[in-house]
C-alpha angles and dihedrals in degrees: 000000000000117000093237095148096059112097126203129193129227089264090053091052089050091056092047090053098038093236138112123267090253088067093054089051089052093049088053092053100042102038117065089194096058107124115269119242114268099189146341119080135301093262093038109032127178128212139204106269095214093051089049094051091048093051091047090048093050090050094045090239097117110105125206095280117203117240094242091058092048091053092046093050089048088051097045093048098045114136092233093050133263097278093053089046091049089055093047089050094045088056094053092044090051089054091048089048095049103031111017093169092056093055090047089055100048094040093055112101129015129348087249090060091048094050088052098047103034102076091057090046091051090050089060091061103028096054096057094040100038109014117101110230109245091022130105088270123214121349124194098185116129090010096292138112108215110197119199129356131249108262094016110174099204120124089264094052095092087086094052128245101343148171104245116200122184124004115334111237120219114276114267121210087248092056095042097052091123143349120268120252116238108284125172111264117250113255124208109193114234122187117246134174118339090000091058093046089052089050098050097097090053095047095046088049092051092049089052092051091046090055088063102033106020133260094265092046092051094051091048092049094050092045090047091053092049093050091047090048092051106039097155096052095061136048104212131199106223110238096240088057093047089052092049090050089047092050091047090055093050130208110338134175094202119036129177131198107186094188100034104167108178090346097257090145097049090044092058091056114109109245118246134182111274093010122169123199119195122197141174134174133173087234111078087201095057094043087053094047089046094052094050093045091054095043088056092049101053150346091256115133106255120195110184131173139183121228145085103299099209095043098036110020110196093199107046095148097045118119103183133190091230139008120203114189138170097186125195109266131232093006109167093179096062100123102277097145094043099043102048093123099034109140091227092079092087091146099042140303108283119234119246089256089049104075091140090059089054088052090050092055093043091055090047092049091054092050128102117232108291091009121146129237127190119191129180105225137183112250092243093068089068095061114018110126093224090067100043096105095052091046089051094053091046087055095045096050093044096246098125109061103166147010117197120190107214124208122266110271095033094118139349125318082052099192093063126074100232126206135231117214116198114197137177128204103239110249128186092292109081111238122240113263094243140094130208114232116189130174119196095173090121090067093067113133125235117275108332095332096113129240129302096264095186092059091041089053098044089047097047100040097045090050095045098045091049088049093044088052088053096249123154096233119200111262111252110206114237093001114059141353137169106233124197110239093234090064092061099045098090128119094290102035087206113185099181100135095216089063095058101036121091111243118268108255111235108257106259088344114223090009090065093049089049089054090049092050092049090048086049094049092051092044091053090048087052091047090052091052089049097048105123115251119250115288119244116218112248128173116270110273118238102206126169106252136214135181135240086245094055090044089053091049090050094049096244089124142008120233121207135169126215142212105069100116146295145153112323093224096052113102111251127207109224131198087249094054089051090051095045095038093234136137123283108283111159142095133223129203114284110255137137088236110118110257119224103258119204120230129201109275092036120131116219125192133183114232101200129062105039098254119144098230135139126169128202109217113237129196092273096059098034114113098038120123119254112250135215119297094019128117120202121211114192106192120207100244091217086060111027136030108221096220091049089051095046092046097056093041088062095062111126095220088049091052090048092053096049098043131101122201130216127174097276108016147035117229125199120222096205094190088066096057113112136217135174124265100241134160115260092250093057089043087057094054089051093044092055092056095046090049087055091052088051093053087050094051094048089052093052089051092051093048087050093053094046090049090054090049092050094048094047091048093051092049091049092046096049092046098049095043099249095110120054116226091234 
């Protein structure tokens, strides 16, 4: 069956054909037989994917599209929306992962046969993995799978209506403390009837992709692409931060995330035998995706629920070993009026403006004795006067164990240095009357490249583990200090680490500033030597021109786009790195799809922002993955000199001709960039001059950074008394 229901936007057509969006607009104007819009709006129409593919094929414009791109386009253009399509795909991938032979049987034959047999096959895997024992089980009516029932009295029902994956262990006293209130059961959409028939191309494509990369990796790839395509719809927890939070919590058998989002925190938890992962989110879509994501990752028991956690807690009887949480910040409508007498407010009733302290107490209420909670918090929560009484009680009773200030750029909002609060539910052993305060702000990265996560991890975990063992660790000025609780119990109860840590002494003081000044002088002398000689006026050259698109079609260069996925620990060259001339600093969504790797001699261009920049990859940068919003050109050295190519692509007029403009951004159509047709020996002459200009530019940047460092050091030295004014 043709995928006539799947729609694709102009941007999707451009990706399929390997062209810019401007080319798609030209096709629509110039070709009367171009497919007509079937949806969207007048300014952003959508088209039937099958019709578009047929037209591109007739015109000879359809490139060899990778299977992953085809599947993504089918998912993104699904008539029921990408989130529902992700859930459909996740159910099928779970079937492939759990019972591959069943999938092979039901997928053999026509789409109609698949649509008839798939619901029953899905029930075979969804009921054991998501059906609550003793409940009504899995229902496929109206295209949804409902897991659990409100008020379920099964052994797992102490955690409320839940998604149970894996064998359900016997109820422990901690898990059966109280019955769950009525909470809407989590719904995992499953295609049925005509919906399923329209989804078969997507499901078959996802299955084919999973055959090569694995079911879990396929789901991670599609989820990552969806999150990247909709950055404003989701507040994500970066993978490195999630790992740090999980490591601070330590090994745990039962873990709760009461604001799970897409499941990044629970996914970072190290698997253990018999592990149970509890999740809840106010968005039923996100709760369902988290359940599928975790079920594909391991055999841990997953109990997920949809609903407002503070108002309708789905796990009221849970006493977890660890709680990880990235709560919503600055929420005024968190339930202040309805929850005045809630038993969770053991440390004080939070003010309307202190929603984060409500989440802190919810996390403590769901911990077992001596269990650990790690929450990502806005820095204001450590010092707002409206929360000082609760902070004071957390300190007095030994519940708050550490506050860690993260570097700017660690997590959204990226312009604020967020905090991590580490809490423990006081057990029978009295807690030591001390708190660990740490500030890792010194590890912030340059520009928007993100922090030095390895340095952050080493500093935080070393300090925390020594503190948790009861060791009196040496004070580290400007970085970490163990502070007596009594020292913090003043009128403000201000927990901001920077206000309680001794300032970091300048390394070698005046000697360091002297060294910076000497390096700056040497760099300025180098810059003077590299300054281009005076330009001699010559008549304008009239070269025959070609375009990047023509060179790519002729085989003189290879054009690739970046940012589709890769291994998270691989260095990634971002558009900000290219613009700033810095080392690779980014990350990509974790998939097993092969990332586009740079090689020495490649030319990389940013496509957003309107700046005329092109960077030739050198030996130090080669091997990094290509990040989002970048295009890589790999010239054939027998036909094109990379420095000649990069130099002509940087021309301002060239960029102006190849750019398209939206209301908020400028986008570069790299295929329309022009350069002259010159013999290789003439290219080398120009390339040598462009390379000298690049060295001059890098020297200027280095001098600027050293100058800023010297100025800042002088200001700091003069103001803290380590530098004399004369």
